[in-house]
Short mmCIF file of C-alpha atoms in Angstrom, two decimals:
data_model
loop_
_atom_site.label_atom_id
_atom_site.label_comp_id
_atom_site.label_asym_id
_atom_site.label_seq_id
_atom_site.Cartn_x
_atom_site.Cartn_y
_atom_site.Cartn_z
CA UNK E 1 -9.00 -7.86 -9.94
CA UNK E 2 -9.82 -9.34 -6.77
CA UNK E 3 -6.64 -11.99 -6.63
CA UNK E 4 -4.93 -8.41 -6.86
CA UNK E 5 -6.03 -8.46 -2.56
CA UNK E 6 -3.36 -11.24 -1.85
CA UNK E 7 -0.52 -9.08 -2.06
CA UNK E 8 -1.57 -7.03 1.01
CA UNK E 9 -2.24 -9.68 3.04
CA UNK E 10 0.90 -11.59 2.08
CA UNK E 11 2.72 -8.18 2.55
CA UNK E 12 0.82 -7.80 6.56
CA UNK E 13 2.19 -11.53 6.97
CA UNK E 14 5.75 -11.43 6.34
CA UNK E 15 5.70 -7.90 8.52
CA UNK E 16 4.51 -9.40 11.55
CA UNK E 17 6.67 -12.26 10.61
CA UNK E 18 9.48 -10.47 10.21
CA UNK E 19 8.75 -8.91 13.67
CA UNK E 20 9.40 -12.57 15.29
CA UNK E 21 12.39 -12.90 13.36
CA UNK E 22 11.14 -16.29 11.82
CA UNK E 23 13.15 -18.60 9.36
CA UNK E 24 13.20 -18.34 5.84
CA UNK E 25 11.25 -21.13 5.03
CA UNK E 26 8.48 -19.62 7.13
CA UNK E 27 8.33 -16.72 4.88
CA UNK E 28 7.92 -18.57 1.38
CA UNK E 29 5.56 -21.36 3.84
CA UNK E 30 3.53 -17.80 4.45
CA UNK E 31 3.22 -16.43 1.32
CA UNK E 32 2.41 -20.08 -0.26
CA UNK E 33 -0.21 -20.73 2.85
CA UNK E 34 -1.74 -17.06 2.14
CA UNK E 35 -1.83 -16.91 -1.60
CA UNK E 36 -4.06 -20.48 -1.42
CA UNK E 37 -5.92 -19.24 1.61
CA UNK E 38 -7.12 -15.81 0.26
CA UNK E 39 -8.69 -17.33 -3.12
CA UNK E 40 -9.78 -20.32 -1.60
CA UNK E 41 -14.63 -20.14 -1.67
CA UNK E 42 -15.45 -20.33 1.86
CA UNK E 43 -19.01 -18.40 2.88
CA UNK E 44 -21.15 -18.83 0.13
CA UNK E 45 -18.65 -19.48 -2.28
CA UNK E 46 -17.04 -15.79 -1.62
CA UNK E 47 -13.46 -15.90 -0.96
CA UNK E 48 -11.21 -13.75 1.70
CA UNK E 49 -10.41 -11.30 -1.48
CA UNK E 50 -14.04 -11.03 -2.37
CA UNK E 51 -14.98 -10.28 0.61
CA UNK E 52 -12.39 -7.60 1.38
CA UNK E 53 -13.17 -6.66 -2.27
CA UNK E 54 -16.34 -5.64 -0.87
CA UNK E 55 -15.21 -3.83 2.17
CA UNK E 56 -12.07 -2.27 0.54
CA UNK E 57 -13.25 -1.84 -3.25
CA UNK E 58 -10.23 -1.71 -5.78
CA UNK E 59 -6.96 -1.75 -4.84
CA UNK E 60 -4.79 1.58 -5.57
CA UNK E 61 -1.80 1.02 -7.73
CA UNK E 62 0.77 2.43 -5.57
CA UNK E 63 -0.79 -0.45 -2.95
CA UNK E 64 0.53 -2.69 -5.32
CA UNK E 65 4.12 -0.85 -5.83
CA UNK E 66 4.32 -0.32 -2.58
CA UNK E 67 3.54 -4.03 -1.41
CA UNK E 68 5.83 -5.66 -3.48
CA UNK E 69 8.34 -3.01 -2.37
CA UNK E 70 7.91 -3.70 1.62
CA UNK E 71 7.58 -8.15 0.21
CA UNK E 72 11.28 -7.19 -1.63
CA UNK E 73 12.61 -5.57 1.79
CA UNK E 74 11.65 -7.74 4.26
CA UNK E 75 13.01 -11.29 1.89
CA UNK E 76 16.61 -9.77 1.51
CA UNK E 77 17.41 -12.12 -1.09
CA UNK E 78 21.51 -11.63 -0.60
CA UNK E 79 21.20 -10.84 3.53
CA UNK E 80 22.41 -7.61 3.23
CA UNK E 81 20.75 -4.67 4.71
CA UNK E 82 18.00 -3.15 2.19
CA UNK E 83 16.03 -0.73 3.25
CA UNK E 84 13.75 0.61 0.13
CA UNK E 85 11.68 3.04 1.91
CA UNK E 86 12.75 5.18 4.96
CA UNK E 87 11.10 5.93 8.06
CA UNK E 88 9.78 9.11 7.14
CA UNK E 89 8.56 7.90 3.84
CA UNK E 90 6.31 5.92 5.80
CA UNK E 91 5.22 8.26 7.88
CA UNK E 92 3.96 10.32 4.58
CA UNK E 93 2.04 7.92 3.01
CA UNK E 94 -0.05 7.09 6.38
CA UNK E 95 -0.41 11.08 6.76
CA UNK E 96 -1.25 11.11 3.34
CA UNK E 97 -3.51 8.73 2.79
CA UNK E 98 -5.12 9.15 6.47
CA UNK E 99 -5.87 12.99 4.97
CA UNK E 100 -7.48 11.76 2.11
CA UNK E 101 -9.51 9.03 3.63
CA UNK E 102 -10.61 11.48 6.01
CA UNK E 103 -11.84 14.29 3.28
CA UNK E 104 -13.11 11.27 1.20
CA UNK E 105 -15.58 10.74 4.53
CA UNK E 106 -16.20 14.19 4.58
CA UNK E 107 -14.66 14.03 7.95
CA UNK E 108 -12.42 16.89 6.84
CA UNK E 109 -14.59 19.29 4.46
CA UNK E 110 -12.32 19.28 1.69
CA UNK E 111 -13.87 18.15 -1.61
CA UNK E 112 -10.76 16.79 -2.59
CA UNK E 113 -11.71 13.84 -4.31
CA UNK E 114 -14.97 15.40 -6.64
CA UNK E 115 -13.16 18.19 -7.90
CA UNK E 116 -12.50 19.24 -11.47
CA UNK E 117 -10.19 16.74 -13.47
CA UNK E 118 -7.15 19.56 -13.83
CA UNK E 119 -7.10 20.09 -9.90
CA UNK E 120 -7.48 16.16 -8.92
CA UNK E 121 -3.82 16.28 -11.95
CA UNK E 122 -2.26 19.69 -9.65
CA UNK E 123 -3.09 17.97 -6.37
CA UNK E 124 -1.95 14.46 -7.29
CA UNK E 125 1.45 16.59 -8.96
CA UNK E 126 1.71 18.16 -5.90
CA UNK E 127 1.49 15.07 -3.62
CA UNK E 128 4.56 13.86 -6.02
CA UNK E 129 6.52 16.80 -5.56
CA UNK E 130 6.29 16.93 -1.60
CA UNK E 131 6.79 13.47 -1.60
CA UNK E 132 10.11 13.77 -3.11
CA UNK E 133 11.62 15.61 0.39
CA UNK E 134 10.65 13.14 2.36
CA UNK E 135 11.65 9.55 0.27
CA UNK E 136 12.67 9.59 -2.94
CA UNK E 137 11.40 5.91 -3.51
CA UNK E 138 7.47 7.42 -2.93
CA UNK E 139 8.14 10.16 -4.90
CA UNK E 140 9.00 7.27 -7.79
CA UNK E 141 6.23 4.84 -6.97
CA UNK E 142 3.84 8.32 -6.84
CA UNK E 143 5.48 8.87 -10.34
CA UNK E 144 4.35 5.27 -11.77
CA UNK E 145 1.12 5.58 -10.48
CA UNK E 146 0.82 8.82 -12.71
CA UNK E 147 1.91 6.64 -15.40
CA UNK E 148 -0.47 4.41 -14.67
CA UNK E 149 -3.66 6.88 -14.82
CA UNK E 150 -2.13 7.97 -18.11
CA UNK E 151 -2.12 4.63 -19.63
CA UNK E 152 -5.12 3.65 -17.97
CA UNK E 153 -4.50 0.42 -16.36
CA UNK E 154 -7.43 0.66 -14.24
CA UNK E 155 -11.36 1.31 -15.39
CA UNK E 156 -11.51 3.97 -12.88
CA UNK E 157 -11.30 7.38 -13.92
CA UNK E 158 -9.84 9.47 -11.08
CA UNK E 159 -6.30 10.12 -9.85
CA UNK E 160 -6.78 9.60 -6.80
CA UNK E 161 -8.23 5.94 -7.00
CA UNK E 162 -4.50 5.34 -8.15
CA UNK E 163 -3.10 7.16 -5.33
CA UNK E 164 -4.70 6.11 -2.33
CA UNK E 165 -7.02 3.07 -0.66
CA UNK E 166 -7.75 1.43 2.91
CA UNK E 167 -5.61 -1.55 2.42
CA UNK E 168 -2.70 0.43 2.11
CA UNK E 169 -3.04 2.72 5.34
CA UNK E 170 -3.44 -0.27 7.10
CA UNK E 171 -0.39 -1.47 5.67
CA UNK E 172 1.71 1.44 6.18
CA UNK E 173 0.49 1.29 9.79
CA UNK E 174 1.64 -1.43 10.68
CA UNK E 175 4.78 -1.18 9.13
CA UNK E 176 5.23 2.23 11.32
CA UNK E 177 4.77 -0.02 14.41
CA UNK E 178 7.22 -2.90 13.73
CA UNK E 179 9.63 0.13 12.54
CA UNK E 180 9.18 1.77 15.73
CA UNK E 181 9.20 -1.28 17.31
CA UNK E 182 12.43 -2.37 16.10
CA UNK E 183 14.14 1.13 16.95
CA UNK E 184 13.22 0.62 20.24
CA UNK E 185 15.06 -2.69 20.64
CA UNK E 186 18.18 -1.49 19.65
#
């Protein structure tokens, strides 16, 4: 599973690239140059994923939906305008996930995460449903992920570990700031 770590930082990449308006050729160069980097043994034959692996644990699955969603958007195969995800979309997940990060560090005293298996299924259904006012693509990628815990793609047993992670809020970050960024220029 730890290969599984490229996509984010591929996806990180081509945002700041994207940010300095490169060529196209940097973009595949990029995700060619960070693929081999990321799984290449470096310290004591660990590579970049391991050790992110080790900082970051599994990815979520909606990382992975939403990565290759924000790769697919910022490529524009035909060089039309695509925009997959609005603005406020984004801002949900990173409020989202930030929430649950923070009651997973007991920051916020929620016991969110620890609960009975029926409320993690009403809170995660509830995410979903909220989710849907704000971008209807989350609200979809949200739905696969509960597809996901119901086929059991992962070996983890909780909702939530298909929901949420580091990697994305990091992600979703930074794609706020190059959004905002962007706005701003125009």
């Amino acid at each position: 599973m730890h290969y599984l770590l490229t996509l984010p930082y591929i996806t990180i990449t081509l945002l700041l690239l994207s940010y300095t308006r490169a060529k196209q050729f940097a973009y595949y160069f990029c995700i060619l140059f960070i693929g081999i980097l990321c799984n290449i043994p470096f310290y004591h034959h660990l590579s970049l994923n391991d050790l992110t692996y080790s900082i970051t644990s599994n990815l979520s699955f909606f990382t992975l939906i939403l990565c290759a969603l924000l790769c697919l958007e910022i490529l524009q195969f035909k060089k039309k305008k695509i925009f997959f995800i609005s603005y406020k979309g984004y801002l949900y997940i990173a409020f989202a996930n930030l929430f649950f990060y923070l009651c997973f560090l007991n920051i916020i005293p929620l016991n969110i995460y620890y609960t009975d298996h029926t409320y993690t299924i009403l809170i995660a259904s509830s995410i979903i449903f909220i989710s849907f006012f704000f971008d209807k693509i989350v609200s979809l990628a949200y739905l696969f992920c509960l597809f996901a815990y119901n086929l059991g793609l992962f070996e983890v047993n909780n909702i939530f570990d298909y929901f949420f992670d580091v990697p994305i809020l990091i992600a979703t970050l930074i794609a706020l700031c190059i959004k905002s960024f962007q706005k701003i220029k125009k």
